[in-house]
CSV table of C-alpha atoms in Angstrom, one decimal:
chain,number,residue,atom,x,y,z
A,4,MET,CA,-2.9,7.5,4.5
A,5,VAL,CA,0.5,6.3,3.2
A,6,PHE,CA,1.8,3.2,1.4
A,7,GLY,CA,5.0,1.8,0.2
A,8,LEU,CA,6.8,-0.3,2.8
A,9,PHE,CA,5.4,-3.7,1.6
A,10,LYS,CA,6.3,-3.4,-2.1
A,11,SER,CA,9.2,-6.0,-1.8
A,12,LYS,CA,8.1,-9.3,-3.4
A,13,SER,CA,9.2,-12.1,-1.2
A,14,LYS,CA,8.9,-13.3,2.3
A,15,SER,CA,12.5,-12.9,2.9
A,16,SER,CA,12.5,-9.2,1.7
A,17,PHE,CA,9.5,-8.6,3.6
A,18,ARG,CA,11.2,-9.6,6.9
A,19,SER,CA,14.4,-7.8,5.9
A,20,VAL,CA,12.3,-4.7,5.6
A,21,LEU,CA,11.0,-5.4,9.1
A,22,GLY,CA,14.4,-5.7,10.5
A,23,TYR,CA,14.2,-9.5,10.6
A,24,ASN,CA,17.0,-12.0,9.9
A,25,MET,CA,16.3,-14.3,6.8
A,26,ASP,CA,15.9,-17.4,9.0
A,27,GLY,CA,12.9,-15.9,10.5
A,28,LYS,CA,13.9,-16.8,14.1
A,29,PRO,CA,13.9,-13.4,16.0
A,30,ALA,CA,10.8,-12.8,18.2
A,31,HIS,CA,9.2,-10.4,16.0
A,32,VAL,CA,8.5,-12.8,13.5
A,33,ARG,CA,5.4,-15.2,13.5
A,34,ILE,CA,5.9,-18.3,11.5
A,35,VAL,CA,2.8,-19.6,9.6
A,36,ASP,CA,3.2,-23.2,8.6
A,37,GLY,CA,2.6,-24.4,5.0
A,38,SER,CA,3.8,-23.7,1.6
A,39,SER,CA,2.3,-23.8,-1.9
A,40,GLU,CA,3.6,-24.3,-5.5
A,41,GLU,CA,1.0,-21.5,-6.4
A,42,PRO,CA,2.2,-18.0,-7.3
A,43,ALA,CA,2.9,-15.6,-4.5
A,44,VAL,CA,0.3,-13.1,-3.5
A,45,ASP,CA,0.7,-9.8,-1.6
A,46,LEU,CA,-2.5,-8.4,-0.2
A,47,THR,CA,-3.2,-4.8,0.5
A,48,MET,CA,-6.7,-4.2,1.9
A,49,HIS,CA,-8.3,-0.8,2.3
A,50,ILE,CA,-10.7,-2.2,5.0
A,51,THR,CA,-12.5,1.2,5.1
A,52,GLU,CA,-12.3,4.5,3.1
A,53,ASN,CA,-13.6,6.4,6.2
A,54,CYS,CA,-11.2,8.6,7.8
A,55,ASN,CA,-11.4,11.3,10.6
A,56,PHE,CA,-8.8,13.3,8.6
A,57,SER,CA,-9.4,15.2,5.4
A,58,CYS,CA,-5.9,15.3,4.0
A,59,ARG,CA,-5.4,17.2,0.8
A,60,HIS,CA,-3.1,14.8,-0.7
A,61,CYS,CA,-4.9,11.6,-0.1
A,62,TYR,CA,-4.7,9.3,-3.1
A,63,VAL,CA,-7.7,7.2,-1.8
A,64,SER,CA,-9.8,10.4,-1.4
A,65,SER,CA,-10.8,9.4,2.2
A,66,GLY,CA,-12.5,11.4,4.6
A,67,PRO,CA,-15.2,11.9,7.4
A,68,THR,CA,-18.1,11.6,4.9
A,69,VAL,CA,-16.7,8.5,2.9
A,70,LYS,CA,-18.4,5.5,4.5
A,71,ASP,CA,-17.4,2.5,2.2
A,72,GLN,CA,-15.9,-0.4,4.1
A,73,LEU,CA,-15.1,-4.1,3.6
A,74,MET,CA,-17.4,-6.4,5.6
A,75,LYS,CA,-15.4,-8.8,8.0
A,76,GLU,CA,-17.0,-11.7,6.0
A,77,ASP,CA,-15.6,-10.5,2.8
A,78,ILE,CA,-12.2,-10.1,4.3
A,79,ILE,CA,-12.3,-13.6,5.8
A,80,LYS,CA,-13.2,-15.1,2.4
A,81,VAL,CA,-10.2,-13.5,0.9
A,82,ILE,CA,-7.9,-14.6,3.7
A,83,ASP,CA,-9.3,-18.2,3.2
A,84,GLN,CA,-8.9,-18.2,-0.5
A,85,SER,CA,-5.3,-16.8,-0.1
A,86,SER,CA,-4.4,-20.0,1.8
A,87,LYS,CA,-3.7,-21.8,-1.4
A,88,TYR,CA,-0.9,-19.2,-2.4
A,89,ASN,CA,2.3,-18.4,-1.0
A,90,CYS,CA,0.8,-15.2,0.7
A,91,ALA,CA,3.7,-12.7,1.2
A,92,GLY,CA,2.0,-10.6,3.5
A,93,LEU,CA,-1.2,-8.7,4.5
A,94,LEU,CA,-1.5,-4.8,4.9
A,95,LEU,CA,-4.5,-3.4,6.5
A,96,THR,CA,-5.0,0.4,5.6
A,97,GLY,CA,-7.7,2.7,4.8
A,98,GLY,CA,-9.0,5.3,5.2
A,99,GLU,CA,-8.2,4.9,8.8
A,100,PRO,CA,-8.3,1.1,9.6
A,101,PHE,CA,-8.8,1.7,13.4
A,102,LEU,CA,-12.2,3.1,12.4
A,103,HIS,CA,-13.3,-0.3,11.3
A,104,PRO,CA,-15.5,-2.0,13.8
A,105,ASP,CA,-14.1,-5.5,13.3
A,106,LEU,CA,-10.3,-4.7,13.1
A,107,ASP,CA,-9.5,-6.8,16.2
A,108,GLY,CA,-11.6,-9.8,14.9
A,109,ILE,CA,-9.7,-9.4,11.4
A,110,LEU,CA,-6.4,-9.5,13.0
A,111,ARG,CA,-7.4,-12.5,15.2
A,112,TYR,CA,-8.6,-14.5,12.2
A,113,ALA,CA,-5.6,-13.7,9.9
A,114,LYS,CA,-3.0,-14.4,12.7
A,115,ASP,CA,-2.3,-18.0,11.9
A,116,LYS,CA,-2.9,-17.7,8.3
A,117,ILE,CA,-0.8,-14.8,7.0
A,118,THR,CA,2.6,-13.3,8.1
A,119,PRO,CA,3.6,-10.6,8.3
A,120,ILE,CA,0.5,-8.5,9.0
A,121,SER,CA,1.0,-4.7,8.8
A,122,ILE,CA,-1.3,-1.6,9.6
A,123,PHE,CA,-0.9,2.0,8.3
A,124,THR,CA,-2.6,4.4,10.5
A,125,ASN,CA,-2.7,8.2,11.2
A,126,GLY,CA,-2.4,7.5,15.0
A,127,PHE,CA,-5.6,9.3,16.1
A,128,TRP,CA,-6.2,6.5,18.7
A,129,VAL,CA,-3.0,7.2,20.6
A,130,THR,CA,-3.5,8.5,24.0
A,131,ASP,CA,-1.0,8.4,26.8
A,132,ILE,CA,2.0,6.1,27.1
A,133,LYS,CA,0.5,3.6,29.5
A,134,ARG,CA,-2.8,3.0,27.7
A,135,THR,CA,-1.2,3.2,24.2
A,136,THR,CA,1.5,0.7,25.3
A,137,LYS,CA,-1.3,-1.8,26.6
A,138,ARG,CA,-3.1,-1.4,23.3
A,139,LEU,CA,0.0,-2.0,21.2
A,140,LYS,CA,0.7,-5.3,23.2
A,141,GLU,CA,-3.0,-6.3,22.6
A,142,LEU,CA,-2.4,-5.7,18.9
A,143,ARG,CA,0.7,-7.7,18.9
A,144,ASN,CA,-1.1,-10.7,20.6
A,145,LEU,CA,-3.7,-10.4,18.0
A,146,GLY,CA,-1.3,-10.9,15.2
A,147,CYS,CA,-0.2,-7.4,14.2
A,148,ASP,CA,3.5,-7.4,13.2
A,149,HIS,CA,4.1,-3.9,12.3
A,150,ILE,CA,2.4,-0.6,12.5
A,151,LYS,CA,3.4,2.6,10.5
A,152,PHE,CA,2.1,5.9,11.8
A,153,SER,CA,1.5,8.7,9.0
A,154,ILE,CA,2.7,11.6,11.2
A,155,GLU,CA,5.8,13.1,9.6
A,156,ASP,CA,4.6,14.8,6.4
A,157,LYS,CA,3.2,18.3,6.2
A,158,PHE,CA,-0.3,17.0,5.1
A,159,HIS,CA,-1.1,14.8,8.1
A,160,MET,CA,0.6,17.3,10.4
A,161,GLU,CA,-2.4,19.5,9.8
A,162,PHE,CA,-4.6,17.2,11.8
A,163,ILE,CA,-2.4,15.6,14.5
A,164,SER,CA,-1.1,17.4,17.6
A,165,GLU,CA,2.6,18.0,18.2
A,166,GLU,CA,2.0,16.2,21.7
A,167,LYS,CA,0.6,13.1,20.1
A,168,ARG,CA,3.5,13.0,17.5
A,169,LEU,CA,6.0,13.0,20.4
A,170,ILE,CA,4.1,10.3,22.2
A,171,ILE,CA,4.3,8.1,19.1
A,172,LYS,CA,8.0,8.7,18.7
A,173,HIS,CA,8.6,7.9,22.3
A,174,LEU,CA,6.8,4.7,22.0
A,175,ILE,CA,8.9,3.8,18.9
A,176,SER,CA,12.0,4.5,21.0
A,177,ILE,CA,11.0,2.1,23.9
A,178,SER,CA,9.2,-0.5,21.9
A,179,ASP,CA,10.2,-4.3,22.2
A,180,ASN,CA,9.3,-7.6,21.1
A,181,SER,CA,5.9,-7.4,23.1
A,182,MET,CA,4.8,-4.8,20.6
A,183,PRO,CA,4.5,-4.6,16.7
A,184,VAL,CA,7.4,-3.1,14.9
A,185,LEU,CA,6.7,0.6,15.0
A,186,GLU,CA,7.9,3.4,12.7
A,187,THR,CA,6.6,6.5,11.1
A,188,ASN,CA,6.2,7.6,7.5
A,189,HIS,CA,8.9,9.5,5.7
A,190,GLU,CA,8.5,13.2,5.2
A,191,LYS,CA,7.3,14.3,1.8
A,192,GLU,CA,6.7,17.7,0.5
A,193,LYS,CA,5.4,16.7,-2.9
A,194,VAL,CA,2.8,14.0,-3.8
A,195,ASP,CA,1.6,12.1,-6.8
A,196,PRO,CA,-1.3,13.7,-8.7
A,197,VAL,CA,-4.0,11.2,-8.0
A,198,GLY,CA,-7.1,11.2,-5.7
A,199,ASN,CA,-7.5,14.4,-3.7
A,200,ALA,CA,-4.1,15.6,-5.0
A,201,LEU,CA,-5.6,16.1,-8.4
A,202,SER,CA,-6.9,19.5,-7.1
A,203,MET,CA,-3.7,20.6,-5.5
A,204,PRO,CA,-1.4,23.2,-7.0
A,205,GLU,CA,1.4,22.0,-9.2
A,206,SER,CA,3.9,23.4,-6.7
A,207,GLU,CA,2.9,20.6,-4.3
A,208,LEU,CA,3.0,17.8,-6.9
A,209,LYS,CA,5.8,15.7,-8.0
A,210,LEU,CA,7.0,17.0,-11.3
A,211,ASN,CA,10.0,16.0,-13.3
A,212,ASP,CA,12.0,18.0,-15.8
A,213,PRO,CA,11.1,16.7,-19.3
A,214,GLU,CA,14.6,17.8,-20.6
A,215,ASN,CA,16.3,15.7,-18.0
A,216,GLU,CA,17.5,12.5,-20.0
A,217,LEU,CA,19.0,11.0,-16.8
A,218,CYS,CA,15.7,11.3,-15.1
A,219,TYR,CA,13.8,9.7,-18.0
A,220,ASP,CA,16.2,6.7,-18.0
A,221,LEU,CA,15.9,6.3,-14.2
A,222,TRP,CA,12.1,6.3,-14.2
A,223,PHE,CA,12.1,4.0,-17.1
A,224,ASP,CA,14.2,1.3,-15.3
A,225,TYR,CA,12.3,1.8,-12.1
A,226,CYS,CA,8.9,1.2,-13.7
A,227,LYS,CA,10.2,-1.8,-15.8
A,228,VAL,CA,11.7,-3.4,-12.7
A,229,SER,CA,8.5,-2.7,-10.6
A,230,PHE,CA,6.3,-4.3,-13.1
A,231,LYS,CA,8.6,-7.2,-13.5
A,232,LYS,CA,8.4,-7.9,-9.7
A,233,MET,CA,4.6,-7.5,-9.9
A,234,ILE,CA,4.3,-10.0,-12.7
A,235,ASN,CA,6.4,-12.5,-10.5
A,236,GLU,CA,4.0,-11.9,-7.6
A,237,ALA,CA,0.4,-10.8,-7.7
A,238,HIS,CA,0.3,-7.6,-5.6
A,239,LEU,CA,-3.4,-7.1,-5.1
A,240,THR,CA,-5.0,-3.8,-3.8
A,241,ILE,CA,-8.4,-4.3,-2.6
A,242,ARG,CA,-10.6,-1.2,-2.2
A,243,ALA,CA,-13.4,-0.9,0.5
A,244,ASN,CA,-16.1,-1.5,-2.2
A,245,GLY,CA,-14.2,-4.9,-3.0
A,246,ASP,CA,-12.7,-3.7,-6.3
A,247,VAL,CA,-9.4,-5.2,-6.9
A,248,TYR,CA,-6.4,-3.4,-8.6
A,249,SER,CA,-2.8,-4.1,-9.5
A,250,CYS,CA,-1.3,-1.2,-7.7
A,251,SER,CA,-1.9,0.9,-4.8
A,252,PHE,CA,-2.6,3.7,-7.1
A,253,TYR,CA,-5.6,1.8,-8.5
A,254,VAL,CA,-3.9,1.5,-11.8
A,255,LYS,CA,-6.3,-0.9,-13.4
A,256,LYS,CA,-9.2,-2.8,-12.0
A,257,ILE,CA,-8.9,-6.6,-12.3
A,258,GLY,CA,-11.8,-7.9,-10.5
A,259,ASN,CA,-14.0,-7.7,-7.4
A,260,ILE,CA,-13.8,-9.8,-4.4
A,261,LYS,CA,-17.6,-9.7,-3.7
A,262,THR,CA,-18.3,-11.4,-7.2
A,263,ASP,CA,-15.1,-13.0,-8.3
A,264,ALA,CA,-12.9,-15.8,-6.8
A,265,LEU,CA,-9.5,-14.9,-5.7
A,266,SER,CA,-8.1,-17.5,-8.0
A,267,ALA,CA,-9.8,-15.9,-11.0
A,268,ILE,CA,-8.4,-12.5,-10.0
A,269,VAL,CA,-4.9,-13.8,-9.7
A,270,ASN,CA,-5.2,-15.6,-13.1
A,271,SER,CA,-6.4,-12.3,-14.6
A,272,PHE,CA,-3.3,-10.5,-13.0
A,273,PHE,CA,-0.8,-13.0,-14.4
A,274,SER,CA,-2.3,-13.2,-17.9
A,275,ASP,CA,-2.8,-9.5,-18.4
A,276,GLU,CA,-1.1,-8.6,-21.8
A,277,GLU,CA,-0.5,-4.9,-20.9
A,278,TYR,CA,1.2,-5.9,-17.7
A,279,ASN,CA,3.5,-8.2,-19.4
A,280,ILE,CA,4.2,-5.7,-22.1
A,281,ILE,CA,5.4,-3.1,-19.4
A,282,ALA,CA,7.3,-6.0,-17.5
A,283,GLU,CA,9.2,-6.9,-20.6
A,284,HIS,CA,9.6,-3.5,-22.2
A,285,GLY,CA,8.5,-0.6,-19.9
A,286,PRO,CA,5.4,1.5,-20.0
A,287,GLN,CA,6.8,3.5,-22.9
A,288,GLU,CA,6.5,0.5,-25.1
A,289,LEU,CA,2.8,0.0,-24.2
A,290,ALA,CA,2.2,3.6,-25.1
A,291,ARG,CA,3.8,3.3,-28.5
A,292,ARG,CA,1.6,0.3,-29.2
A,293,LYS,CA,-1.4,2.5,-28.3
A,294,GLY,CA,-0.3,4.9,-30.9
A,295,ILE,CA,0.9,7.7,-28.6
A,296,PRO,CA,3.5,9.9,-30.2
A,297,GLU,CA,7.0,9.6,-28.8
A,298,GLU,CA,7.3,13.2,-27.6
A,299,GLU,CA,4.0,12.9,-25.8
A,300,ILE,CA,5.1,9.8,-24.2
A,301,LYS,CA,8.2,11.5,-22.9
A,302,ARG,CA,6.4,14.5,-21.8
A,303,ARG,CA,3.5,12.8,-20.0
A,304,PHE,CA,5.9,10.2,-18.5
A,305,LEU,CA,8.1,12.8,-16.9
A,306,GLU,CA,5.6,15.1,-15.8
A,307,HIS,CA,3.6,12.6,-13.8
A,308,PRO,CA,5.1,9.0,-14.1
A,309,CYS,CA,2.5,7.3,-11.9
A,310,LYS,CA,-0.4,9.3,-13.3
A,311,PHE,CA,0.9,8.5,-16.8
A,312,CYS,CA,0.8,4.7,-16.0
A,313,HIS,CA,-2.7,5.1,-14.4
A,314,ASP,CA,-4.0,6.9,-17.5
A,315,LEU,CA,-2.2,4.6,-19.8
A,316,LEU,CA,-3.7,1.4,-18.5
A,317,ASN,CA,-7.2,3.0,-18.4
A,318,GLU,CA,-7.1,4.6,-22.0
A,319,ASN,CA,-8.7,2.5,-24.8
């Protein structure tokens, strides 16, 4: 399970990421009519946390024994409620989204309401060229604009055959407008220490040098800009149990789609004092206001930037 493509914060930036022109005219782009004066909303849905792989690094802690999944009715409710906003896109992920029994129905319903629609998958369902090409064209007709295959990092490669990887790469090379945009994830040797990765050895985790002042400054600017973008557009990550978070790393729970209206969740997102502090001053300032000593801030932030933010927003 991977993420990261749809973190840009406007429809134009979404389309440029997918290789579209800004006028939205190329065939890969589906145009959804309507606009709104409401804030922009970017939806990531973990429609299931069940997965046929047991990746050591999975930040969602998915696997074959994890059965949580969003019901189609709950997903439709969120899609309907998102219509009042300038919805910047919908990402369907997991777990493995192709294990959700209603995937096609979800795509069909969302097709005329949200664009672009993306799926992140481990590609287990890929068979031979002919049958997979047919399935990709079906997915395109159902409304899927983009598919990202998690096959290039060493963690997923423990579960997927080289033959299947070559088929996927060949499909990418021959894909056209009759299929979704296809790509693979980036290679990665180290991961952030969240989810399953918390039990991995430090040699496989992303660690920075606490003595590197340049690294500290770069991370400071990156986090500040990232949260500034989040404050200007509600990036909502919805887990398979309905819980809603502000970040794909489940930084801070802000509601649940089964009990809260999407409008209440969006309002909670934009009015959150801690998010606004980070957007204006960076995560270090929030840590200072929580009374964390300066040297500890620097050490924790540089060791695990994402984990530091996760812990910071969940500490009292």
